[in-house]
Amino acid sequence: MDKLWAMEVFVRVMECGSLSRAAESLDLANATVTSSLRNLEKHLGTTLIQRNSRHLRLTEEGQLFLPRCQEILRNVARAESEITTRTADISGHLRVEAPFAIGQNLLCPALVEFSHRYPGLSVALTLTNSPHNLIEHATDVAIRMDKVEDADLVGRPIYEAKYLVCGTPALVNSLHAVSPNDLDPTLCLGLFPEGGHTPNPWVFTRGDEEVVVRPQGPLSFNNTESLIHCALQSRGLICVLDIFVAQLIDEGKLTPIFSEWDTAKRTFHSVTVKSRFAAPKVRTFVDFLLEVFDSRRRPDIKTIVPIGSDRKTKKSR
């Protein structure tokens, strides 16, 4: 029996909360996981997990054995990482998860350069707006927005983006708008959250002054790409994160307005599982993200006020 492998299976079962999910995350058959656990218990001469069709519960012996196994696996991973970092090229398989907008606009183009730089490392990118459990899906790195509150995860800030209001040059020039107070809400295209129907308000601040504009345009979406497409057709103004329209602004296809006003900011984090010592491929990918997403704009440790905050509104349109 491979004791180290059996320990890893045992730990993964408890992390996932079921034998079937552990088997899926390890890319193994359910019977293999069950057999490995039984062999480990037989070797130790005791039951580690009491299980039925619905629940798993550690026995007293299992509670003692689990943290020891986790520590052993961390030490092994650390030792392997120190050696492979010195002696081997970055290689293997990396599983990455990201929201659709971030993946389509930022990550997919960057992965082309990454694959050229590290030809021995293959990357499988999953785009989803419903974040998965990293352990159950065997995900190495995920990109998440705003706070990372799961105690089992480690989040590293990689980029801070600001909301911009913009439209085609022709539309912006026709407005003659001096401040957000001058905006006609019926010209504002909305972006509503997943599962919602009401567009997010546009919040502007300057000193003690705050203006809230509530989009009432003819079109609204839950997808940033669709919103930008309509803006390019001069269907209205949009309010999106700067990273999604920076190139279009540089190309002169869109023009920002009210740049002297402050808007909400959102932080992107690279997220990994806390219980895993970062493998070289993971560290390499996170470092690449910092490079791609402009490390000069890495966020400070401060409170990020989400768009549509509960701050007291002085004027609302």
mmCIF file with all atom_site columns, N, CA and C in Angstrom, residues 232-283:
data_model
loop_
_atom_site.group_PDB
_atom_site.id
_atom_site.type_symbol
_atom_site.label_atom_id
_atom_site.label_alt_id
_atom_site.label_comp_id
_atom_site.label_asym_id
_atom_site.label_entity_id
_atom_site.label_seq_id
_atom_site.pdbx_PDB_ins_code
_atom_site.Cartn_x
_atom_site.Cartn_y
_atom_site.Cartn_z
_atom_site.occupancy
_atom_site.B_iso_or_equiv
_atom_site.pdbx_formal_charge
_atom_site.auth_seq_id
_atom_site.auth_comp_id
_atom_site.auth_asym_id
_atom_site.auth_atom_id
_atom_site.pdbx_PDB_model_num
ATOM 1   N N  . LEU A 1 232 ? -21.246 50.554 -28.739 1.00 0.00 ? 232 LEU A N  1
ATOM 2   C CA . LEU A 1 232 ? -20.515 50.792 -29.988 1.00 0.00 ? 232 LEU A CA 1
ATOM 3   C C  . LEU A 1 232 ? -21.450 51.114 -31.145 1.00 0.00 ? 232 LEU A C  1
ATOM 4   N N  . GLN A 1 233 ? -22.726 50.740 -30.998 1.00 0.00 ? 233 GLN A N  1
ATOM 5   C CA . GLN A 1 233 ? -23.738 51.052 -32.022 1.00 0.00 ? 233 GLN A CA 1
ATOM 6   C C  . GLN A 1 233 ? -24.460 52.362 -31.699 1.00 0.00 ? 233 GLN A C  1
ATOM 7   N N  . SER A 1 234 ? -23.925 53.123 -30.742 1.00 0.00 ? 234 SER A N  1
ATOM 8   C CA . SER A 1 234 ? -24.498 54.425 -30.338 1.00 0.00 ? 234 SER A CA 1
ATOM 9   C C  . SER A 1 234 ? -25.915 54.298 -29.805 1.00 0.00 ? 234 SER A C  1
ATOM 10  N N  . ARG A 1 235 ? -26.197 53.155 -29.141 1.00 0.00 ? 235 ARG A N  1
ATOM 11  C CA . ARG A 1 235 ? -27.526 52.972 -28.563 1.00 0.00 ? 235 ARG A CA 1
ATOM 12  C C  . ARG A 1 235 ? -27.665 53.634 -27.203 1.00 0.00 ? 235 ARG A C  1
ATOM 13  N N  . GLY A 1 236 ? -26.565 54.099 -26.628 1.00 0.00 ? 236 GLY A N  1
ATOM 14  C CA . GLY A 1 236 ? -26.632 54.775 -25.340 1.00 0.00 ? 236 GLY A CA 1
ATOM 15  C C  . GLY A 1 236 ? -25.293 54.775 -24.642 1.00 0.00 ? 236 GLY A C  1
ATOM 16  N N  . LEU A 1 237 ? -25.297 55.321 -23.423 1.00 0.00 ? 237 LEU A N  1
ATOM 17  C CA . LEU A 1 237 ? -24.097 55.339 -22.582 1.00 0.00 ? 237 LEU A CA 1
ATOM 18  C C  . LEU A 1 237 ? -24.062 54.079 -21.726 1.00 0.00 ? 237 LEU A C  1
ATOM 19  N N  . ILE A 1 238 ? -22.882 53.678 -21.337 1.00 0.00 ? 238 ILE A N  1
ATOM 20  C CA . ILE A 1 238 ? -22.721 52.520 -20.462 1.00 0.00 ? 238 ILE A CA 1
ATOM 21  C C  . ILE A 1 238 ? -21.795 52.871 -19.313 1.00 0.00 ? 238 ILE A C  1
ATOM 22  N N  . CYS A 1 239 ? -21.908 52.106 -18.235 1.00 0.00 ? 239 CYS A N  1
ATOM 23  C CA . CYS A 1 239 ? -21.025 52.252 -17.076 1.00 0.00 ? 239 CYS A CA 1
ATOM 24  C C  . CYS A 1 239 ? -20.431 50.873 -16.783 1.00 0.00 ? 239 CYS A C  1
ATOM 25  N N  . VAL A 1 240 ? -19.152 50.704 -17.133 1.00 0.00 ? 240 VAL A N  1
ATOM 26  C CA . VAL A 1 240 ? -18.494 49.405 -16.993 1.00 0.00 ? 240 VAL A CA 1
ATOM 27  C C  . VAL A 1 240 ? -17.099 49.608 -16.421 1.00 0.00 ? 240 VAL A C  1
ATOM 28  N N  . LEU A 1 241 ? -16.481 48.516 -15.992 1.00 0.00 ? 241 LEU A N  1
ATOM 29  C CA . LEU A 1 241 ? -15.127 48.587 -15.473 1.00 0.00 ? 241 LEU A CA 1
ATOM 30  C C  . LEU A 1 241 ? -14.155 48.970 -16.581 1.00 0.00 ? 241 LEU A C  1
ATOM 31  N N  . ASP A 1 242 ? -13.190 49.823 -16.221 1.00 0.00 ? 242 ASP A N  1
ATOM 32  C CA . ASP A 1 242 ? -12.288 50.381 -17.225 1.00 0.00 ? 242 ASP A CA 1
ATOM 33  C C  . ASP A 1 242 ? -11.521 49.321 -18.016 1.00 0.00 ? 242 ASP A C  1
ATOM 34  N N  . ILE A 1 243 ? -11.193 48.197 -17.389 1.00 0.00 ? 243 ILE A N  1
ATOM 35  C CA . ILE A 1 243 ? -10.395 47.200 -18.085 1.00 0.00 ? 243 ILE A CA 1
ATOM 36  C C  . ILE A 1 243 ? -11.120 46.592 -19.282 1.00 0.00 ? 243 ILE A C  1
ATOM 37  N N  . PHE A 1 244 ? -12.438 46.663 -19.300 1.00 0.00 ? 244 PHE A N  1
ATOM 38  C CA . PHE A 1 244 ? -13.196 46.080 -20.390 1.00 0.00 ? 244 PHE A CA 1
ATOM 39  C C  . PHE A 1 244 ? -13.294 47.012 -21.598 1.00 0.00 ? 244 PHE A C  1
ATOM 40  N N  . VAL A 1 245 ? -13.021 48.295 -21.402 1.00 0.00 ? 245 VAL A N  1
ATOM 41  C CA . VAL A 1 245 ? -13.165 49.257 -22.502 1.00 0.00 ? 245 VAL A CA 1
ATOM 42  C C  . VAL A 1 245 ? -11.883 50.041 -22.765 1.00 0.00 ? 245 VAL A C  1
ATOM 43  N N  . ALA A 1 246 ? -10.810 49.734 -22.045 1.00 0.00 ? 246 ALA A N  1
ATOM 44  C CA . ALA A 1 246 ? -9.566  50.509 -22.184 1.00 0.00 ? 246 ALA A CA 1
ATOM 45  C C  . ALA A 1 246 ? -9.071  50.525 -23.628 1.00 0.00 ? 246 ALA A C  1
ATOM 46  N N  . GLN A 1 247 ? -9.056  49.369 -24.284 1.00 0.00 ? 247 GLN A N  1
ATOM 47  C CA . GLN A 1 247 ? -8.560  49.301 -25.659 1.00 0.00 ? 247 GLN A CA 1
ATOM 48  C C  . GLN A 1 247 ? -9.473  50.061 -26.614 1.00 0.00 ? 247 GLN A C  1
ATOM 49  N N  . LEU A 1 248 ? -10.776 49.959 -26.406 1.00 0.00 ? 248 LEU A N  1
ATOM 50  C CA . LEU A 1 248 ? -11.725 50.678 -27.264 1.00 0.00 ? 248 LEU A CA 1
ATOM 51  C C  . LEU A 1 248 ? -11.572 52.186 -27.105 1.00 0.00 ? 248 LEU A C  1
ATOM 52  N N  . ILE A 1 249 ? -11.261 52.619 -25.901 1.00 0.00 ? 249 ILE A N  1
ATOM 53  C CA . ILE A 1 249 ? -11.026 54.041 -25.664 1.00 0.00 ? 249 ILE A CA 1
ATOM 54  C C  . ILE A 1 249 ? -9.731  54.479 -26.340 1.00 0.00 ? 249 ILE A C  1
ATOM 55  N N  . ASP A 1 250 ? -8.689  53.650 -26.221 1.00 0.00 ? 250 ASP A N  1
ATOM 56  C CA . ASP A 1 250 ? -7.419  53.963 -26.882 1.00 0.00 ? 250 ASP A CA 1
ATOM 57  C C  . ASP A 1 250 ? -7.587  54.036 -28.399 1.00 0.00 ? 250 ASP A C  1
ATOM 58  N N  . GLU A 1 251 ? -8.465  53.209 -28.944 1.00 0.00 ? 251 GLU A N  1
ATOM 59  C CA . GLU A 1 251 ? -8.695  53.184 -30.393 1.00 0.00 ? 251 GLU A CA 1
ATOM 60  C C  . GLU A 1 251 ? -9.642  54.285 -30.850 1.00 0.00 ? 251 GLU A C  1
ATOM 61  N N  . GLY A 1 252 ? -10.206 55.044 -29.902 1.00 0.00 ? 252 GLY A N  1
ATOM 62  C CA . GLY A 1 252 ? -11.100 56.133 -30.251 1.00 0.00 ? 252 GLY A CA 1
ATOM 63  C C  . GLY A 1 252 ? -12.514 55.703 -30.568 1.00 0.00 ? 252 GLY A C  1
ATOM 64  N N  . LYS A 1 253 ? -12.851 54.460 -30.292 1.00 0.00 ? 253 LYS A N  1
ATOM 65  C CA . LYS A 1 253 ? -14.199 53.964 -30.579 1.00 0.00 ? 253 LYS A CA 1
ATOM 66  C C  . LYS A 1 253 ? -15.191 54.345 -29.486 1.00 0.00 ? 253 LYS A C  1
ATOM 67  N N  . LEU A 1 254 ? -14.698 54.516 -28.248 1.00 0.00 ? 254 LEU A N  1
ATOM 68  C CA . LEU A 1 254 ? -15.516 54.970 -27.131 1.00 0.00 ? 254 LEU A CA 1
ATOM 69  C C  . LEU A 1 254 ? -14.812 56.141 -26.464 1.00 0.00 ? 254 LEU A C  1
ATOM 70  N N  . THR A 1 255 ? -15.602 57.015 -25.840 1.00 0.00 ? 255 THR A N  1
ATOM 71  C CA . THR A 1 255 ? -15.065 58.187 -25.148 1.00 0.00 ? 255 THR A CA 1
ATOM 72  C C  . THR A 1 255 ? -15.610 58.232 -23.726 1.00 0.00 ? 255 THR A C  1
ATOM 73  N N  . PRO A 1 256 ? -14.740 58.313 -22.724 1.00 0.00 ? 256 PRO A N  1
ATOM 74  C CA . PRO A 1 256 ? -15.237 58.412 -21.342 1.00 0.00 ? 256 PRO A CA 1
ATOM 75  C C  . PRO A 1 256 ? -15.682 59.831 -21.016 1.00 0.00 ? 256 PRO A C  1
ATOM 76  N N  . ILE A 1 257 ? -16.607 59.941 -20.093 1.00 0.00 ? 257 ILE A N  1
ATOM 77  C CA . ILE A 1 257 ? -17.042 61.251 -19.616 1.00 0.00 ? 257 ILE A CA 1
ATOM 78  C C  . ILE A 1 257 ? -17.047 61.259 -18.092 1.00 0.00 ? 257 ILE A C  1
ATOM 79  N N  . PHE A 1 258 ? -16.986 62.465 -17.531 1.00 0.00 ? 258 PHE A N  1
ATOM 80  C CA . PHE A 1 258 ? -17.014 62.675 -16.079 1.00 0.00 ? 258 PHE A CA 1
ATOM 81  C C  . PHE A 1 258 ? -15.818 62.000 -15.393 1.00 0.00 ? 258 PHE A C  1
ATOM 82  N N  . SER A 1 259 ? -14.655 62.028 -16.038 1.00 0.00 ? 259 SER A N  1
ATOM 83  C CA . SER A 1 259 ? -13.472 61.385 -15.460 1.00 0.00 ? 259 SER A CA 1
ATOM 84  C C  . SER A 1 259 ? -13.018 62.061 -14.177 1.00 0.00 ? 259 SER A C  1
ATOM 85  N N  . GLU A 1 260 ? -13.442 63.309 -13.974 1.00 0.00 ? 260 GLU A N  1
ATOM 86  C CA . GLU A 1 260 ? -13.044 64.023 -12.760 1.00 0.00 ? 260 GLU A CA 1
ATOM 87  C C  . GLU A 1 260 ? -13.870 63.597 -11.545 1.00 0.00 ? 260 GLU A C  1
ATOM 88  N N  . TRP A 1 261 ? -14.898 62.815 -11.767 1.00 0.00 ? 261 TRP A N  1
ATOM 89  C CA . TRP A 1 261 ? -15.714 62.297 -10.671 1.00 0.00 ? 261 TRP A CA 1
ATOM 90  C C  . TRP A 1 261 ? -15.209 60.907 -10.274 1.00 0.00 ? 261 TRP A C  1
ATOM 91  N N  . ASP A 1 262 ? -15.345 60.595 -8.998  1.00 0.00 ? 262 ASP A N  1
ATOM 92  C CA . ASP A 1 262 ? -14.973 59.263 -8.512  1.00 0.00 ? 262 ASP A CA 1
ATOM 93  C C  . ASP A 1 262 ? -16.145 58.308 -8.695  1.00 0.00 ? 262 ASP A C  1
ATOM 94  N N  . THR A 1 263 ? -15.810 57.086 -9.045  1.00 0.00 ? 263 THR A N  1
ATOM 95  C CA . THR A 1 263 ? -16.813 56.033 -9.150  1.00 0.00 ? 263 THR A CA 1
ATOM 96  C C  . THR A 1 263 ? -16.343 54.823 -8.351  1.00 0.00 ? 263 THR A C  1
ATOM 97  N N  . ALA A 1 264 ? -17.183 53.828 -8.274  1.00 0.00 ? 264 ALA A N  1
ATOM 98  C CA . ALA A 1 264 ? -16.839 52.648 -7.482  1.00 0.00 ? 264 ALA A CA 1
ATOM 99  C C  . ALA A 1 264 ? -15.669 51.891 -8.102  1.00 0.00 ? 264 ALA A C  1
ATOM 100 N N  . LYS A 1 265 ? -14.982 51.128 -7.259  1.00 0.00 ? 265 LYS A N  1
ATOM 101 C CA . LYS A 1 265 ? -13.864 50.299 -7.696  1.00 0.00 ? 265 LYS A CA 1
ATOM 102 C C  . LYS A 1 265 ? -14.120 48.860 -7.265  1.00 0.00 ? 265 LYS A C  1
ATOM 103 N N  . ARG A 1 266 ? -13.585 47.932 -8.035  1.00 0.00 ? 266 ARG A N  1
ATOM 104 C CA . ARG A 1 266 ? -13.714 46.518 -7.686  1.00 0.00 ? 266 ARG A CA 1
ATOM 105 C C  . ARG A 1 266 ? -12.350 45.856 -7.826  1.00 0.00 ? 266 ARG A C  1
ATOM 106 N N  . THR A 1 267 ? -12.088 44.935 -6.934  1.00 0.00 ? 267 THR A N  1
ATOM 107 C CA . THR A 1 267 ? -10.780 44.296 -6.880  1.00 0.00 ? 267 THR A CA 1
ATOM 108 C C  . THR A 1 267 ? -10.862 42.853 -7.362  1.00 0.00 ? 267 THR A C  1
ATOM 109 N N  . PHE A 1 268 ? -9.932  42.496 -8.222  1.00 0.00 ? 268 PHE A N  1
ATOM 110 C CA . PHE A 1 268 ? -9.799  41.106 -8.662  1.00 0.00 ? 268 PHE A CA 1
ATOM 111 C C  . PHE A 1 268 ? -8.756  40.426 -7.784  1.00 0.00 ? 268 PHE A C  1
ATOM 112 N N  . HIS A 1 269 ? -9.048  39.200 -7.366  1.00 0.00 ? 269 HIS A N  1
ATOM 113 C CA . HIS A 1 269 ? -8.111  38.397 -6.584  1.00 0.00 ? 269 HIS A CA 1
ATOM 114 C C  . HIS A 1 269 ? -7.783  37.103 -7.317  1.00 0.00 ? 269 HIS A C  1
ATOM 115 N N  . SER A 1 270 ? -6.534  36.677 -7.192  1.00 0.00 ? 270 SER A N  1
ATOM 116 C CA . SER A 1 270 ? -6.216  35.289 -7.531  1.00 0.00 ? 270 SER A CA 1
ATOM 117 C C  . SER A 1 270 ? -6.469  34.479 -6.270  1.00 0.00 ? 270 SER A C  1
ATOM 118 N N  . VAL A 1 271 ? -7.147  33.350 -6.406  1.00 0.00 ? 271 VAL A N  1
ATOM 119 C CA . VAL A 1 271 ? -7.580  32.564 -5.250  1.00 0.00 ? 271 VAL A CA 1
ATOM 120 C C  . VAL A 1 271 ? -7.044  31.142 -5.372  1.00 0.00 ? 271 VAL A C  1
ATOM 121 N N  . THR A 1 272 ? -6.444  30.658 -4.294  1.00 0.00 ? 272 THR A N  1
ATOM 122 C CA . THR A 1 272 ? -5.960  29.282 -4.226  1.00 0.00 ? 272 THR A CA 1
ATOM 123 C C  . THR A 1 272 ? -6.421  28.671 -2.911  1.00 0.00 ? 272 THR A C  1
ATOM 124 N N  . VAL A 1 273 ? -6.290  27.361 -2.797  1.00 0.00 ? 273 VAL A N  1
ATOM 125 C CA . VAL A 1 273 ? -6.690  26.669 -1.571  1.00 0.00 ? 273 VAL A CA 1
ATOM 126 C C  . VAL A 1 273 ? -5.610  26.832 -0.514  1.00 0.00 ? 273 VAL A C  1
ATOM 127 N N  . LYS A 1 274 ? -6.017  27.249 0.677   1.00 0.00 ? 274 LYS A N  1
ATOM 128 C CA . LYS A 1 274 ? -5.071  27.520 1.744   1.00 0.00 ? 274 LYS A CA 1
ATOM 129 C C  . LYS A 1 274 ? -4.287  26.287 2.158   1.00 0.00 ? 274 LYS A C  1
ATOM 130 N N  . SER A 1 275 ? -4.898  25.128 2.146   1.00 0.00 ? 275 SER A N  1
ATOM 131 C CA . SER A 1 275 ? -4.257  23.925 2.660   1.00 0.00 ? 275 SER A CA 1
ATOM 132 C C  . SER A 1 275 ? -3.203  23.357 1.724   1.00 0.00 ? 275 SER A C  1
ATOM 133 N N  . ARG A 1 276 ? -3.082  23.922 0.535   1.00 0.00 ? 276 ARG A N  1
ATOM 134 C CA . ARG A 1 276 ? -2.103  23.427 -0.413  1.00 0.00 ? 276 ARG A CA 1
ATOM 135 C C  . ARG A 1 276 ? -0.905  24.370 -0.476  1.00 0.00 ? 276 ARG A C  1
ATOM 136 N N  . PHE A 1 277 ? 0.322   23.826 -0.363  1.00 0.00 ? 277 PHE A N  1
ATOM 137 C CA . PHE A 1 277 ? 1.512   24.630 -0.588  1.00 0.00 ? 277 PHE A CA 1
ATOM 138 C C  . PHE A 1 277 ? 1.586   24.951 -2.081  1.00 0.00 ? 277 PHE A C  1
ATOM 139 N N  . ALA A 1 278 ? 1.781   26.224 -2.410  1.00 0.00 ? 278 ALA A N  1
ATOM 140 C CA . ALA A 1 278 ? 1.716   26.650 -3.807  1.00 0.00 ? 278 ALA A CA 1
ATOM 141 C C  . ALA A 1 278 ? 2.771   25.959 -4.662  1.00 0.00 ? 278 ALA A C  1
ATOM 142 N N  . ALA A 1 279 ? 2.324   25.204 -5.635  1.00 0.00 ? 279 ALA A N  1
ATOM 143 C CA . ALA A 1 279 ? 3.240   24.537 -6.555  1.00 0.00 ? 279 ALA A CA 1
ATOM 144 C C  . ALA A 1 279 ? 3.871   25.569 -7.476  1.00 0.00 ? 279 ALA A C  1
ATOM 145 N N  . PRO A 1 280 ? 5.024   25.249 -8.069  1.00 0.00 ? 280 PRO A N  1
ATOM 146 C CA . PRO A 1 280 ? 5.682   26.204 -8.973  1.00 0.00 ? 280 PRO A CA 1
ATOM 147 C C  . PRO A 1 280 ? 4.775   26.688 -10.090 1.00 0.00 ? 280 PRO A C  1
ATOM 148 N N  . LYS A 1 281 ? 3.961   25.788 -10.657 1.00 0.00 ? 281 LYS A N  1
ATOM 149 C CA . LYS A 1 281 ? 3.084   26.195 -11.759 1.00 0.00 ? 281 LYS A CA 1
ATOM 150 C C  . LYS A 1 281 ? 2.054   27.220 -11.292 1.00 0.00 ? 281 LYS A C  1
ATOM 151 N N  . VAL A 1 282 ? 1.584   27.079 -10.038 1.00 0.00 ? 282 VAL A N  1
ATOM 152 C CA . VAL A 1 282 ? 0.606   28.025 -9.501  1.00 0.00 ? 282 VAL A CA 1
ATOM 153 C C  . VAL A 1 282 ? 1.257   29.373 -9.249  1.00 0.00 ? 282 VAL A C  1
ATOM 154 N N  . ARG A 1 283 ? 2.429   29.369 -8.623  1.00 0.00 ? 283 ARG A N  1
ATOM 155 C CA . ARG A 1 283 ? 3.132   30.625 -8.367  1.00 0.00 ? 283 ARG A CA 1
ATOM 156 C C  . ARG A 1 283 ? 3.465   31.335 -9.671  1.00 0.00 ? 283 ARG A C  1
#
